[in-house]
């Protein structure tokens, strides 16, 4: 899937994606992998913990979008309809403050 999109400057991922093959593939393309090492790794690699913290923002945004049942269960079969639903959910999420949804 990564071959289909332009190579980013940094790729943030969780420990599940800590594979040497993936890290080497990203570095070959000029991308900095920001992936914490798996705790079972004998020789852990370094990563940027400050950049990794921004992953939390993305995770929270995806969680807010999944509050909409249509998005979470993927009712729309066509990609264009699903994208429209995601964009509408994002607009509603942006429009309504978090405090008033509780």
PDB file of C-alpha atoms in Angstrom:
ATOM      1  CA  UNK A   1       0.000   0.000   0.000  1.00  0.00           C
ATOM      2  CA  UNK A   2       2.894   2.364   0.718  1.00  0.00           C
ATOM      3  CA  UNK A   3       4.024   1.977  -2.880  1.00  0.00           C
ATOM      4  CA  UNK A   4       0.812   3.664  -4.073  1.00  0.00           C
ATOM      5  CA  UNK A   5       1.313   6.954  -2.196  1.00  0.00           C
ATOM      6  CA  UNK A   6       4.146   9.495  -2.381  1.00  0.00           C
ATOM      7  CA  UNK A   7       6.948   8.826   0.079  1.00  0.00           C
ATOM      8  CA  UNK A   8       6.504  10.922   3.243  1.00  0.00           C
ATOM      9  CA  UNK A   9       9.370  12.571   5.122  1.00  0.00           C
ATOM     10  CA  UNK A  10       8.464  10.659   8.294  1.00  0.00           C
ATOM     11  CA  UNK A  11       6.303   7.607   8.862  1.00  0.00           C
ATOM     12  CA  UNK A  12       4.799   7.268  12.349  1.00  0.00           C
ATOM     13  CA  UNK A  13       3.736   3.766  13.350  1.00  0.00           C
ATOM     14  CA  UNK A  14       3.354   1.703  16.496  1.00  0.00           C
ATOM     15  CA  UNK A  15       5.550  -1.162  17.679  1.00  0.00           C
ATOM     16  CA  UNK A  16       3.663  -3.708  15.601  1.00  0.00           C
ATOM     17  CA  UNK A  17       5.331  -2.291  12.476  1.00  0.00           C
ATOM     18  CA  UNK A  18       8.865  -2.637  13.859  1.00  0.00           C
ATOM     19  CA  UNK A  19      10.313  -4.851  11.138  1.00  0.00           C
ATOM     20  CA  UNK A  20      13.796  -4.471   9.690  1.00  0.00           C
ATOM     21  CA  UNK A  21      12.521  -5.021   6.149  1.00  0.00           C
ATOM     22  CA  UNK A  22      10.000  -2.174   6.443  1.00  0.00           C
ATOM     23  CA  UNK A  23      12.529   0.164   8.090  1.00  0.00           C
ATOM     24  CA  UNK A  24      15.134  -0.514   5.388  1.00  0.00           C
ATOM     25  CA  UNK A  25      12.541  -0.029   2.632  1.00  0.00           C
ATOM     26  CA  UNK A  26      11.545   3.358   4.088  1.00  0.00           C
ATOM     27  CA  UNK A  27      15.136   4.543   4.507  1.00  0.00           C
ATOM     28  CA  UNK A  28      15.931   3.577   0.874  1.00  0.00           C
ATOM     29  CA  UNK A  29      13.182   5.960  -0.219  1.00  0.00           C
ATOM     30  CA  UNK A  30      14.378   8.828   1.984  1.00  0.00           C
ATOM     31  CA  UNK A  31      11.734   8.424   4.677  1.00  0.00           C
ATOM     32  CA  UNK A  32      12.532   8.552   8.385  1.00  0.00           C
ATOM     33  CA  UNK A  33      10.753   5.697  10.213  1.00  0.00           C
ATOM     34  CA  UNK A  34       9.445   6.866  13.605  1.00  0.00           C
ATOM     35  CA  UNK A  35       8.644   3.463  15.071  1.00  0.00           C
ATOM     36  CA  UNK A  36       9.459   2.560  18.678  1.00  0.00           C
ATOM     37  CA  UNK A  37      11.404  -0.691  18.997  1.00  0.00           C
ATOM     38  CA  UNK A  38       9.644  -3.876  20.000  1.00  0.00           C
ATOM     39  CA  UNK A  39      10.529  -4.654  23.637  1.00  0.00           C
ATOM     40  CA  UNK A  40      11.732  -8.134  22.662  1.00  0.00           C
ATOM     41  CA  UNK A  41      14.301  -6.772  20.191  1.00  0.00           C
ATOM     42  CA  UNK A  42      17.894  -7.589  21.218  1.00  0.00           C
ATOM     43  CA  UNK A  43      19.397  -4.513  19.574  1.00  0.00           C
ATOM     44  CA  UNK A  44      16.807  -1.711  19.787  1.00  0.00           C
ATOM     45  CA  UNK A  45      17.079   1.137  17.305  1.00  0.00           C
ATOM     46  CA  UNK A  46      16.618   4.831  18.038  1.00  0.00           C
ATOM     47  CA  UNK A  47      13.545   6.839  17.104  1.00  0.00           C
ATOM     48  CA  UNK A  48      12.273  10.392  17.611  1.00  0.00           C
ATOM     49  CA  UNK A  49       9.967  10.301  20.680  1.00  0.00           C
ATOM     50  CA  UNK A  50       8.893  13.932  20.158  1.00  0.00           C
ATOM     51  CA  UNK A  51       7.657  13.187  16.624  1.00  0.00           C
ATOM     52  CA  UNK A  52       6.021   9.971  17.841  1.00  0.00           C
ATOM     53  CA  UNK A  53       3.843  11.927  20.289  1.00  0.00           C
ATOM     54  CA  UNK A  54       2.019  13.586  17.380  1.00  0.00           C
ATOM     55  CA  UNK A  55       0.672  10.138  16.461  1.00  0.00           C
ATOM     56  CA  UNK A  56      -1.761  10.536  19.367  1.00  0.00           C
ATOM     57  CA  UNK A  57      -3.507  13.423  17.570  1.00  0.00           C
ATOM     58  CA  UNK A  58      -4.140  11.243  14.538  1.00  0.00           C
ATOM     59  CA  UNK A  59      -5.401   8.353  16.676  1.00  0.00           C
ATOM     60  CA  UNK A  60      -7.847  10.660  18.491  1.00  0.00           C
ATOM     61  CA  UNK A  61      -9.130  12.051  15.188  1.00  0.00           C
ATOM     62  CA  UNK A  62      -9.772   8.548  13.838  1.00  0.00           C
ATOM     63  CA  UNK A  63     -11.542   7.634  17.077  1.00  0.00           C
ATOM     64  CA  UNK A  64     -13.815  10.691  16.756  1.00  0.00           C
ATOM     65  CA  UNK A  65     -14.678   9.734  13.161  1.00  0.00           C
ATOM     66  CA  UNK A  66     -15.580   6.211  14.287  1.00  0.00           C
ATOM     67  CA  UNK A  67     -18.175   7.694  16.638  1.00  0.00           C
ATOM     68  CA  UNK A  68     -20.268   7.850  13.472  1.00  0.00           C
ATOM     69  CA  UNK A  69     -21.723   4.386  12.938  1.00  0.00           C
ATOM     70  CA  UNK A  70     -21.706   4.736   9.171  1.00  0.00           C
ATOM     71  CA  UNK A  71     -17.931   5.275   9.219  1.00  0.00           C
ATOM     72  CA  UNK A  72     -17.136   2.597  11.817  1.00  0.00           C
ATOM     73  CA  UNK A  73     -19.069  -0.154  10.024  1.00  0.00           C
ATOM     74  CA  UNK A  74     -18.280   1.045   6.479  1.00  0.00           C
ATOM     75  CA  UNK A  75     -21.878   0.926   5.189  1.00  0.00           C
ATOM     76  CA  UNK A  76     -20.917   2.566   1.905  1.00  0.00           C
ATOM     77  CA  UNK A  77     -19.522   0.069  -0.577  1.00  0.00           C
ATOM     78  CA  UNK A  78     -18.248   2.596  -3.104  1.00  0.00           C
ATOM     79  CA  UNK A  79     -15.085   4.502  -2.208  1.00  0.00           C
ATOM     80  CA  UNK A  80     -16.474   7.868  -3.322  1.00  0.00           C
ATOM     81  CA  UNK A  81     -19.552   7.502  -1.100  1.00  0.00           C
ATOM     82  CA  UNK A  82     -17.407   6.430   1.853  1.00  0.00           C
ATOM     83  CA  UNK A  83     -15.096   9.419   1.337  1.00  0.00           C
ATOM     84  CA  UNK A  84     -18.136  11.710   1.269  1.00  0.00           C
ATOM     85  CA  UNK A  85     -19.355  10.242   4.567  1.00  0.00           C
ATOM     86  CA  UNK A  86     -15.897  10.692   6.143  1.00  0.00           C
ATOM     87  CA  UNK A  87     -15.747  14.308   4.978  1.00  0.00           C
ATOM     88  CA  UNK A  88     -19.233  15.025   6.338  1.00  0.00           C
ATOM     89  CA  UNK A  89     -18.347  13.400   9.668  1.00  0.00           C
ATOM     90  CA  UNK A  90     -15.122  15.425   9.830  1.00  0.00           C
ATOM     91  CA  UNK A  91     -17.031  18.645   9.140  1.00  0.00           C
ATOM     92  CA  UNK A  92     -19.605  17.867  11.833  1.00  0.00           C
ATOM     93  CA  UNK A  93     -16.834  16.954  14.291  1.00  0.00           C
ATOM     94  CA  UNK A  94     -15.032  20.213  13.555  1.00  0.00           C
ATOM     95  CA  UNK A  95     -18.255  22.244  13.777  1.00  0.00           C
ATOM     96  CA  UNK A  96     -19.491  20.845  17.114  1.00  0.00           C
ATOM     97  CA  UNK A  97     -17.119  21.417  20.060  1.00  0.00           C
ATOM     98  CA  UNK A  98     -16.040  18.329  21.996  1.00  0.00           C
ATOM     99  CA  UNK A  99     -17.560  19.604  25.262  1.00  0.00           C
ATOM    100  CA  UNK A 100     -21.094  19.775  23.860  1.00  0.00           C
ATOM    101  CA  UNK A 101     -21.083  16.182  22.532  1.00  0.00           C
ATOM    102  CA  UNK A 102     -20.702  14.584  25.973  1.00  0.00           C
TER     103      UNK A 102
END
